[in-house]
Amino acid sequence: MIKTVIVKYQIEAIHCWAECPFEEVSFLKDKHRHIFYIVAEKEVFHNDRDIEIIMLKRDMQTYSGKKYDYGTWSCEQIAEDLLNKFNLKTCSVLEDNENGAKIYI
């Protein structure tokens, strides 16, 4: 049996896809703003939680909030960074709660 706690939050940030090869969406080469919706799951090993969800969420929000400009990072890169930093099982990052990526361990 695998047990996880779930954290959901959103942050405002900018990024771009400088190497976008598609003319139809070439505007993505320019820095643009999104509300990034983040959903993360962290494994716990008993029913009384190894980690407090509120504390995990605060830590993740603080960490994410320090990176307002994500440069050329994709949703996949943001999710992978969070996954590694917080030892998560899964992490998804959606742009404006529509399109994005999910990374699994």
JSON list of C-alpha atoms in Angstrom, two decimals, residues 8-74:
[
{"chain": "A", "resi": 8, "resn": "LYS", "atom": "CA", "xyz": [-2.05, 22.11, -4.02]},
{"chain": "A", "resi": 9, "resn": "TYR", "atom": "CA", "xyz": [-1.16, 25.76, -4.53]},
{"chain": "A", "resi": 10, "resn": "GLN", "atom": "CA", "xyz": [-0.58, 28.36, -7.19]},
{"chain": "A", "resi": 11, "resn": "ILE", "atom": "CA", "xyz": [2.10, 30.92, -7.93]},
{"chain": "A", "resi": 12, "resn": "GLU", "atom": "CA", "xyz": [2.45, 33.76, -10.37]},
{"chain": "A", "resi": 13, "resn": "ALA", "atom": "CA", "xyz": [5.61, 33.62, -12.48]},
{"chain": "A", "resi": 14, "resn": "ILE", "atom": "CA", "xyz": [7.04, 34.30, -15.91]},
{"chain": "A", "resi": 15, "resn": "HIS", "atom": "CA", "xyz": [8.94, 32.16, -18.37]},
{"chain": "A", "resi": 16, "resn": "CYS", "atom": "CA", "xyz": [9.54, 31.73, -22.08]},
{"chain": "A", "resi": 17, "resn": "TRP", "atom": "CA", "xyz": [10.33, 29.07, -24.65]},
{"chain": "A", "resi": 18, "resn": "ALA", "atom": "CA", "xyz": [13.23, 30.79, -26.36]},
{"chain": "A", "resi": 19, "resn": "GLU", "atom": "CA", "xyz": [13.81, 27.94, -28.81]},
{"chain": "A", "resi": 20, "resn": "CYS", "atom": "CA", "xyz": [10.17, 27.46, -29.85]},
{"chain": "A", "resi": 21, "resn": "PRO", "atom": "CA", "xyz": [10.29, 25.99, -33.38]},
{"chain": "A", "resi": 22, "resn": "PHE", "atom": "CA", "xyz": [6.59, 26.51, -34.15]},
{"chain": "A", "resi": 23, "resn": "GLU", "atom": "CA", "xyz": [5.63, 29.70, -36.00]},
{"chain": "A", "resi": 24, "resn": "GLU", "atom": "CA", "xyz": [2.00, 29.37, -34.92]},
{"chain": "A", "resi": 25, "resn": "VAL", "atom": "CA", "xyz": [2.98, 29.87, -31.27]},
{"chain": "A", "resi": 26, "resn": "SER", "atom": "CA", "xyz": [6.15, 31.89, -31.76]},
{"chain": "A", "resi": 27, "resn": "PHE", "atom": "CA", "xyz": [4.89, 34.34, -29.14]},
{"chain": "A", "resi": 28, "resn": "LEU", "atom": "CA", "xyz": [6.06, 31.78, -26.57]},
{"chain": "A", "resi": 29, "resn": "LYS", "atom": "CA", "xyz": [9.63, 32.92, -27.29]},
{"chain": "A", "resi": 30, "resn": "ASP", "atom": "CA", "xyz": [8.86, 36.12, -25.38]},
{"chain": "A", "resi": 31, "resn": "LYS", "atom": "CA", "xyz": [8.63, 36.19, -21.61]},
{"chain": "A", "resi": 32, "resn": "HIS", "atom": "CA", "xyz": [5.03, 35.81, -20.55]},
{"chain": "A", "resi": 33, "resn": "ARG", "atom": "CA", "xyz": [3.12, 35.47, -17.29]},
{"chain": "A", "resi": 34, "resn": "HIS", "atom": "CA", "xyz": [1.20, 32.49, -15.99]},
{"chain": "A", "resi": 35, "resn": "ILE", "atom": "CA", "xyz": [-0.48, 31.39, -12.84]},
{"chain": "A", "resi": 36, "resn": "PHE", "atom": "CA", "xyz": [1.22, 28.04, -12.32]},
{"chain": "A", "resi": 37, "resn": "TYR", "atom": "CA", "xyz": [-0.99, 25.50, -10.54]},
{"chain": "A", "resi": 38, "resn": "ILE", "atom": "CA", "xyz": [1.06, 22.97, -8.64]},
{"chain": "A", "resi": 39, "resn": "VAL", "atom": "CA", "xyz": [-0.16, 19.65, -7.27]},
{"chain": "A", "resi": 40, "resn": "ALA", "atom": "CA", "xyz": [2.34, 17.51, -5.39]},
{"chain": "A", "resi": 41, "resn": "GLU", "atom": "CA", "xyz": [2.19, 14.17, -3.61]},
{"chain": "A", "resi": 42, "resn": "LYS", "atom": "CA", "xyz": [4.65, 13.07, -0.95]},
{"chain": "A", "resi": 43, "resn": "GLU", "atom": "CA", "xyz": [4.75, 9.54, 0.40]},
{"chain": "A", "resi": 44, "resn": "VAL", "atom": "CA", "xyz": [3.98, 8.93, 4.08]},
{"chain": "A", "resi": 45, "resn": "PHE", "atom": "CA", "xyz": [4.42, 5.66, 5.91]},
{"chain": "A", "resi": 46, "resn": "HIS", "atom": "CA", "xyz": [1.71, 5.57, 8.56]},
{"chain": "A", "resi": 47, "resn": "ASN", "atom": "CA", "xyz": [-1.76, 6.97, 9.21]},
{"chain": "A", "resi": 48, "resn": "ASP", "atom": "CA", "xyz": [-0.65, 9.75, 11.54]},
{"chain": "A", "resi": 49, "resn": "ARG", "atom": "CA", "xyz": [1.54, 11.43, 8.90]},
{"chain": "A", "resi": 50, "resn": "ASP", "atom": "CA", "xyz": [5.29, 11.61, 8.94]},
{"chain": "A", "resi": 51, "resn": "ILE", "atom": "CA", "xyz": [5.02, 15.20, 7.71]},
{"chain": "A", "resi": 52, "resn": "GLU", "atom": "CA", "xyz": [2.50, 17.94, 8.35]},
{"chain": "A", "resi": 53, "resn": "ILE", "atom": "CA", "xyz": [0.73, 18.92, 5.14]},
{"chain": "A", "resi": 54, "resn": "ILE", "atom": "CA", "xyz": [0.45, 22.62, 6.04]},
{"chain": "A", "resi": 55, "resn": "MET", "atom": "CA", "xyz": [4.19, 22.82, 6.74]},
{"chain": "A", "resi": 56, "resn": "LEU", "atom": "CA", "xyz": [5.06, 21.07, 3.48]},
{"chain": "A", "resi": 57, "resn": "LYS", "atom": "CA", "xyz": [2.81, 23.43, 1.55]},
{"chain": "A", "resi": 58, "resn": "ARG", "atom": "CA", "xyz": [4.34, 26.50, 3.21]},
{"chain": "A", "resi": 59, "resn": "ASP", "atom": "CA", "xyz": [7.85, 25.26, 2.49]},
{"chain": "A", "resi": 60, "resn": "MET", "atom": "CA", "xyz": [6.99, 24.60, -1.15]},
{"chain": "A", "resi": 61, "resn": "GLN", "atom": "CA", "xyz": [5.28, 27.98, -1.56]},
{"chain": "A", "resi": 62, "resn": "THR", "atom": "CA", "xyz": [8.25, 29.77, -0.04]},
{"chain": "A", "resi": 63, "resn": "TYR", "atom": "CA", "xyz": [10.67, 27.91, -2.29]},
{"chain": "A", "resi": 64, "resn": "SER", "atom": "CA", "xyz": [8.55, 28.49, -5.41]},
{"chain": "A", "resi": 65, "resn": "GLY", "atom": "CA", "xyz": [7.95, 32.14, -4.57]},
{"chain": "A", "resi": 66, "resn": "LYS", "atom": "CA", "xyz": [11.67, 32.87, -4.69]},
{"chain": "A", "resi": 67, "resn": "LYS", "atom": "CA", "xyz": [11.71, 31.97, -8.39]},
{"chain": "A", "resi": 68, "resn": "TYR", "atom": "CA", "xyz": [9.33, 34.48, -9.96]},
{"chain": "A", "resi": 69, "resn": "ASP", "atom": "CA", "xyz": [11.30, 34.40, -13.22]},
{"chain": "A", "resi": 70, "resn": "TYR", "atom": "CA", "xyz": [11.69, 30.81, -14.41]},
{"chain": "A", "resi": 71, "resn": "GLY", "atom": "CA", "xyz": [13.65, 31.88, -17.48]},
{"chain": "A", "resi": 72, "resn": "THR", "atom": "CA", "xyz": [13.36, 29.16, -20.11]},
{"chain": "A", "resi": 73, "resn": "TRP", "atom": "CA", "xyz": [12.16, 26.44, -17.72]},
{"chain": "A", "resi": 74, "resn": "SER", "atom": "CA", "xyz": [9.24, 24.34, -18.93]}
]
